[in-house]
Coordinates of C-alpha atoms in Angstrom, one line a residue:
M10 CA 139.4 141.6 60.3
R11 CA 142.1 139.0 59.7
D12 CA 143.1 138.2 56.1
T13 CA 143.5 134.4 56.1
I14 CA 143.7 131.5 53.7
T15 CA 142.2 128.3 55.1
I16 CA 143.7 125.0 54.0
L17 CA 141.9 121.8 55.0
G18 CA 140.2 123.7 57.9
V19 CA 143.4 125.4 59.2
P20 CA 143.4 129.2 58.9
I21 CA 146.7 130.9 58.1
D22 CA 147.2 134.7 57.9
R23 CA 148.3 136.5 54.8
V24 CA 151.1 138.5 56.4
T25 CA 154.6 139.5 55.8
R26 CA 157.3 139.0 58.4
N27 CA 157.2 142.7 59.3
E28 CA 153.4 142.6 59.5
A29 CA 153.6 139.5 61.8
G30 CA 155.9 141.6 64.1
T31 CA 153.4 144.5 64.1
I32 CA 150.5 142.2 65.0
T33 CA 152.5 140.6 67.8
E34 CA 153.2 144.1 69.2
K35 CA 149.5 144.9 69.1
L36 CA 148.8 141.7 71.0
I37 CA 151.5 142.6 73.6
K38 CA 150.0 146.1 74.1
E39 CA 146.4 144.9 74.7
S40 CA 145.4 146.0 78.1
N41 CA 144.3 142.5 79.4
K42 CA 147.2 140.2 80.5
S43 CA 145.8 137.2 78.7
C44 CA 147.8 134.6 76.8
K45 CA 147.3 135.0 73.0
M46 CA 148.4 132.1 70.9
I47 CA 150.5 132.4 67.8
F48 CA 151.2 129.3 65.6
A49 CA 153.2 128.6 62.5
P50 CA 151.3 125.8 60.6
N51 CA 153.2 123.7 58.1
V52 CA 152.1 120.6 56.2
E53 CA 152.7 118.4 59.2
F54 CA 150.5 120.5 61.4
I55 CA 147.7 120.5 58.8
M56 CA 147.8 116.8 58.2
Y57 CA 148.0 115.9 62.0
A58 CA 145.0 118.1 62.5
Q59 CA 143.0 115.9 60.1
K60 CA 143.3 113.0 62.5
D61 CA 143.3 114.8 65.9
E62 CA 140.1 116.8 66.5
E63 CA 141.6 118.5 69.6
Y64 CA 144.6 119.8 67.6
F65 CA 142.3 120.8 64.7
K66 CA 140.3 123.0 67.1
I67 CA 143.4 124.4 68.8
L68 CA 144.9 125.6 65.5
K69 CA 141.7 127.4 64.7
Q70 CA 141.9 129.5 67.9
S71 CA 145.1 131.3 67.2
S72 CA 145.4 135.1 67.3
L73 CA 148.0 134.8 64.5
S74 CA 149.1 131.9 62.3
T75 CA 152.1 132.4 60.0
P76 CA 152.7 130.5 56.7
D77 CA 155.7 128.3 57.6
S78 CA 156.4 126.0 54.7
I79 CA 156.4 125.7 50.9
G80 CA 153.7 123.1 51.2
V81 CA 151.4 125.8 52.7
I82 CA 152.3 128.2 49.8
I83 CA 151.4 125.5 47.3
G84 CA 148.1 124.7 49.2
A85 CA 147.1 128.4 48.7
K86 CA 148.0 128.3 45.0
L87 CA 145.8 125.3 44.5
Q88 CA 143.0 127.6 45.6
K89 CA 144.2 130.3 43.2
K90 CA 145.2 132.3 46.2
S91 CA 148.6 133.4 47.5
F92 CA 150.4 134.3 50.7
K93 CA 152.4 137.5 50.7
E94 CA 155.5 135.5 51.7
R95 CA 156.7 132.4 53.5
I96 CA 157.7 133.0 57.1
P97 CA 159.9 130.2 58.5
G98 CA 159.7 129.8 62.3
Q99 CA 163.2 131.1 62.8
S100 CA 162.5 134.1 60.7
Y101 CA 159.5 135.1 62.9
F102 CA 161.6 134.3 66.0
R103 CA 164.3 136.7 64.9
K104 CA 161.8 139.4 64.1
I105 CA 160.6 139.3 67.8
I106 CA 164.2 139.2 69.0
E107 CA 164.8 142.4 66.9
L108 CA 161.8 144.0 68.4
S109 CA 162.9 143.1 71.9
N110 CA 166.4 144.5 71.2
E111 CA 164.8 147.8 69.9
K112 CA 161.9 148.2 72.3
G113 CA 162.6 146.1 75.4
Y114 CA 159.9 143.5 75.1
S115 CA 160.7 140.7 77.5
I116 CA 161.1 137.1 76.3
Y117 CA 161.2 133.7 78.0
M118 CA 162.5 130.7 76.0
L119 CA 161.0 127.3 77.1
G120 CA 161.9 124.0 75.5
G121 CA 164.7 122.2 73.6
K122 CA 167.3 119.9 75.0
P123 CA 169.1 120.8 78.3
E124 CA 171.3 123.9 77.9
I125 CA 170.3 124.5 74.2
A126 CA 168.0 127.4 75.1
Q127 CA 170.7 129.0 77.3
I128 CA 173.3 128.6 74.6
A129 CA 170.9 130.2 72.1
K130 CA 170.3 133.0 74.5
E131 CA 174.0 133.7 74.9
N132 CA 174.5 133.7 71.1
L133 CA 171.6 136.0 70.6
K134 CA 173.0 138.4 73.2
K135 CA 176.2 138.7 71.1
L136 CA 174.1 139.7 68.0
F137 CA 171.5 141.8 69.9
P138 CA 173.1 143.3 73.0
N139 CA 169.9 144.8 74.2
V140 CA 167.6 141.8 73.7
N141 CA 165.6 141.2 76.9
I142 CA 165.5 137.4 77.4
V143 CA 164.5 137.1 81.1
G144 CA 164.6 133.3 81.4
T145 CA 165.1 129.9 79.8
H146 CA 164.2 126.4 80.7
H147 CA 164.7 123.1 78.8
G148 CA 161.7 121.1 77.6
Y149 CA 162.5 117.9 79.5
F150 CA 160.5 118.6 82.6
S151 CA 158.3 116.1 84.3
E152 CA 154.7 116.6 85.2
N153 CA 155.8 117.3 88.8
E154 CA 158.3 119.9 87.6
E155 CA 155.8 121.6 85.3
K156 CA 154.1 123.6 88.1
E157 CA 157.5 125.1 89.0
V158 CA 158.2 126.0 85.4
I159 CA 154.9 127.8 85.1
E160 CA 155.4 129.5 88.4
E161 CA 158.8 130.8 87.2
I162 CA 157.3 132.1 83.9
N163 CA 154.5 133.8 85.9
R164 CA 156.9 135.4 88.3
L165 CA 158.8 136.9 85.4
Q166 CA 155.7 137.7 83.3
P167 CA 157.4 137.9 79.9
N168 CA 155.7 139.7 77.0
V169 CA 156.5 136.7 74.8
L170 CA 156.8 133.1 75.7
F171 CA 158.5 130.9 73.1
V172 CA 157.7 127.2 73.5
A173 CA 159.9 124.7 71.6
L174 CA 158.5 121.3 72.5
G175 CA 157.8 120.1 68.9
A176 CA 154.4 119.8 67.3
P177 CA 151.8 119.0 68.3
K178 CA 153.0 119.0 71.9
Q179 CA 153.9 122.7 72.0
E180 CA 150.6 123.9 70.7
K181 CA 148.7 121.6 73.0
W182 CA 150.8 122.7 75.9
I183 CA 150.2 126.4 75.2
Y184 CA 146.4 125.8 74.8
E185 CA 146.2 123.7 78.0
H186 CA 147.9 126.3 80.1
R187 CA 146.8 129.5 78.4
N188 CA 144.6 130.5 81.3
E189 CA 147.4 130.0 83.8
L190 CA 150.2 131.7 82.0
K191 CA 150.8 135.4 82.8
V192 CA 152.2 136.3 79.4
D193 CA 150.9 138.4 76.6
V194 CA 151.8 136.0 73.8
A195 CA 152.8 132.4 73.6
T196 CA 154.1 130.9 70.4
G197 CA 155.4 127.5 69.2
Q198 CA 158.9 127.4 67.9
G199 CA 159.9 123.8 67.1
G200 CA 163.6 123.5 66.4
T201 CA 164.5 127.2 66.4
Y202 CA 166.7 127.0 69.4
D203 CA 168.9 124.4 67.7
Y204 CA 169.5 126.9 64.9
E205 CA 170.3 129.7 67.3
A206 CA 172.6 127.5 69.4
G207 CA 174.5 126.5 66.3
R208 CA 173.5 122.9 66.4
I209 CA 171.8 123.0 63.0
K210 CA 172.8 125.2 60.0
R211 CA 170.1 126.8 57.9
A212 CA 170.1 126.4 54.2
P213 CA 171.9 129.1 52.0
I214 CA 169.7 132.1 51.2
F215 CA 169.1 131.1 47.6
I216 CA 167.8 127.7 48.7
Q217 CA 165.5 129.3 51.2
K218 CA 164.2 131.7 48.5
I219 CA 163.3 128.9 46.0
G220 CA 161.4 127.0 48.7
M221 CA 163.8 124.0 48.9
E222 CA 164.9 124.4 52.5
W223 CA 163.0 121.2 53.4
F224 CA 165.2 119.3 50.9
W225 CA 168.3 120.8 52.3
R226 CA 167.3 119.6 55.8
L227 CA 166.4 116.1 54.4
C228 CA 169.9 115.8 52.9
R229 CA 171.5 116.7 56.1
E230 CA 169.1 114.7 58.3
P231 CA 168.0 111.6 56.3
S232 CA 166.0 110.5 59.3
R233 CA 163.4 113.2 58.5
I234 CA 162.3 111.1 55.5
K235 CA 159.4 109.7 57.4
R236 CA 158.1 113.2 58.2
Q237 CA 158.5 114.3 54.6
L238 CA 156.4 111.4 53.3
V239 CA 153.3 113.3 54.5
L240 CA 153.9 116.0 51.8
P241 CA 152.7 113.9 48.7
V242 CA 149.7 112.7 50.8
Y243 CA 148.9 116.3 51.6
L244 CA 149.2 117.5 48.0
F245 CA 146.9 114.7 46.9
K246 CA 144.3 115.5 49.5
V247 CA 144.3 119.3 48.8
F248 CA 144.4 118.9 45.0
F249 CA 141.4 116.5 44.9
A250 CA 139.4 118.1 47.7
K251 CA 136.0 119.5 46.5
D252 CA 136.4 122.2 49.1
K253 CA 140.0 122.8 49.9
T254 CA 139.1 125.0 52.8
K255 CA 137.3 122.3 54.7
G256 CA 139.0 119.9 57.1
K257 CA 137.9 116.5 58.4
F258 CA 136.3 117.9 61.5
D259 CA 134.5 120.9 59.8

């Protein structure tokens, strides 16, 4: 049985980073080669799901959902509940990279701007010499090219497929192609490749620990202000909801 906290209809697992890694390993080791979906809901995910019923239903079908943002942590506290810890997307990504380095699990990195995934792979190889990244492909492929991308992934049959197309596109893409993909696990990764490629610098550790990484990114990328405006709306909606576990489409 999964231990989850549901916020406005979106279930999120109460797991630590290490537990998320262990669960991922179990999903990889399942005998059937079916694509299990792993997501990392944050406030933007939850709020977008309140206006997009398809996305709402997709998020509810994950095999694992990790608590990605401080807004999710606050959403749980407003229910007098708590997550074990916050797991930013890059933190989960690094956990799987570590497992690949130790145990040989194969990884395919899809998405990001041209060359970013490849640069990220090269940087990761310097830190984790045994990491098994079997392929990369940027996220700017056309509908005609999509078939070739999926064929390459299926030829390599990675244990883990990271998809960095941005939300909600990456989750919808995984869901749409889940029955075609010959992978054990597919997970959305947003802007993780940019961090790993050195294009974006993460906040200092103390800022991460106090849950202010969103403010750090806003200061460095003022254009994100439009995205951050969803936070007060989210807090208002969760605070005043009669049933904080129910979403619009429940």
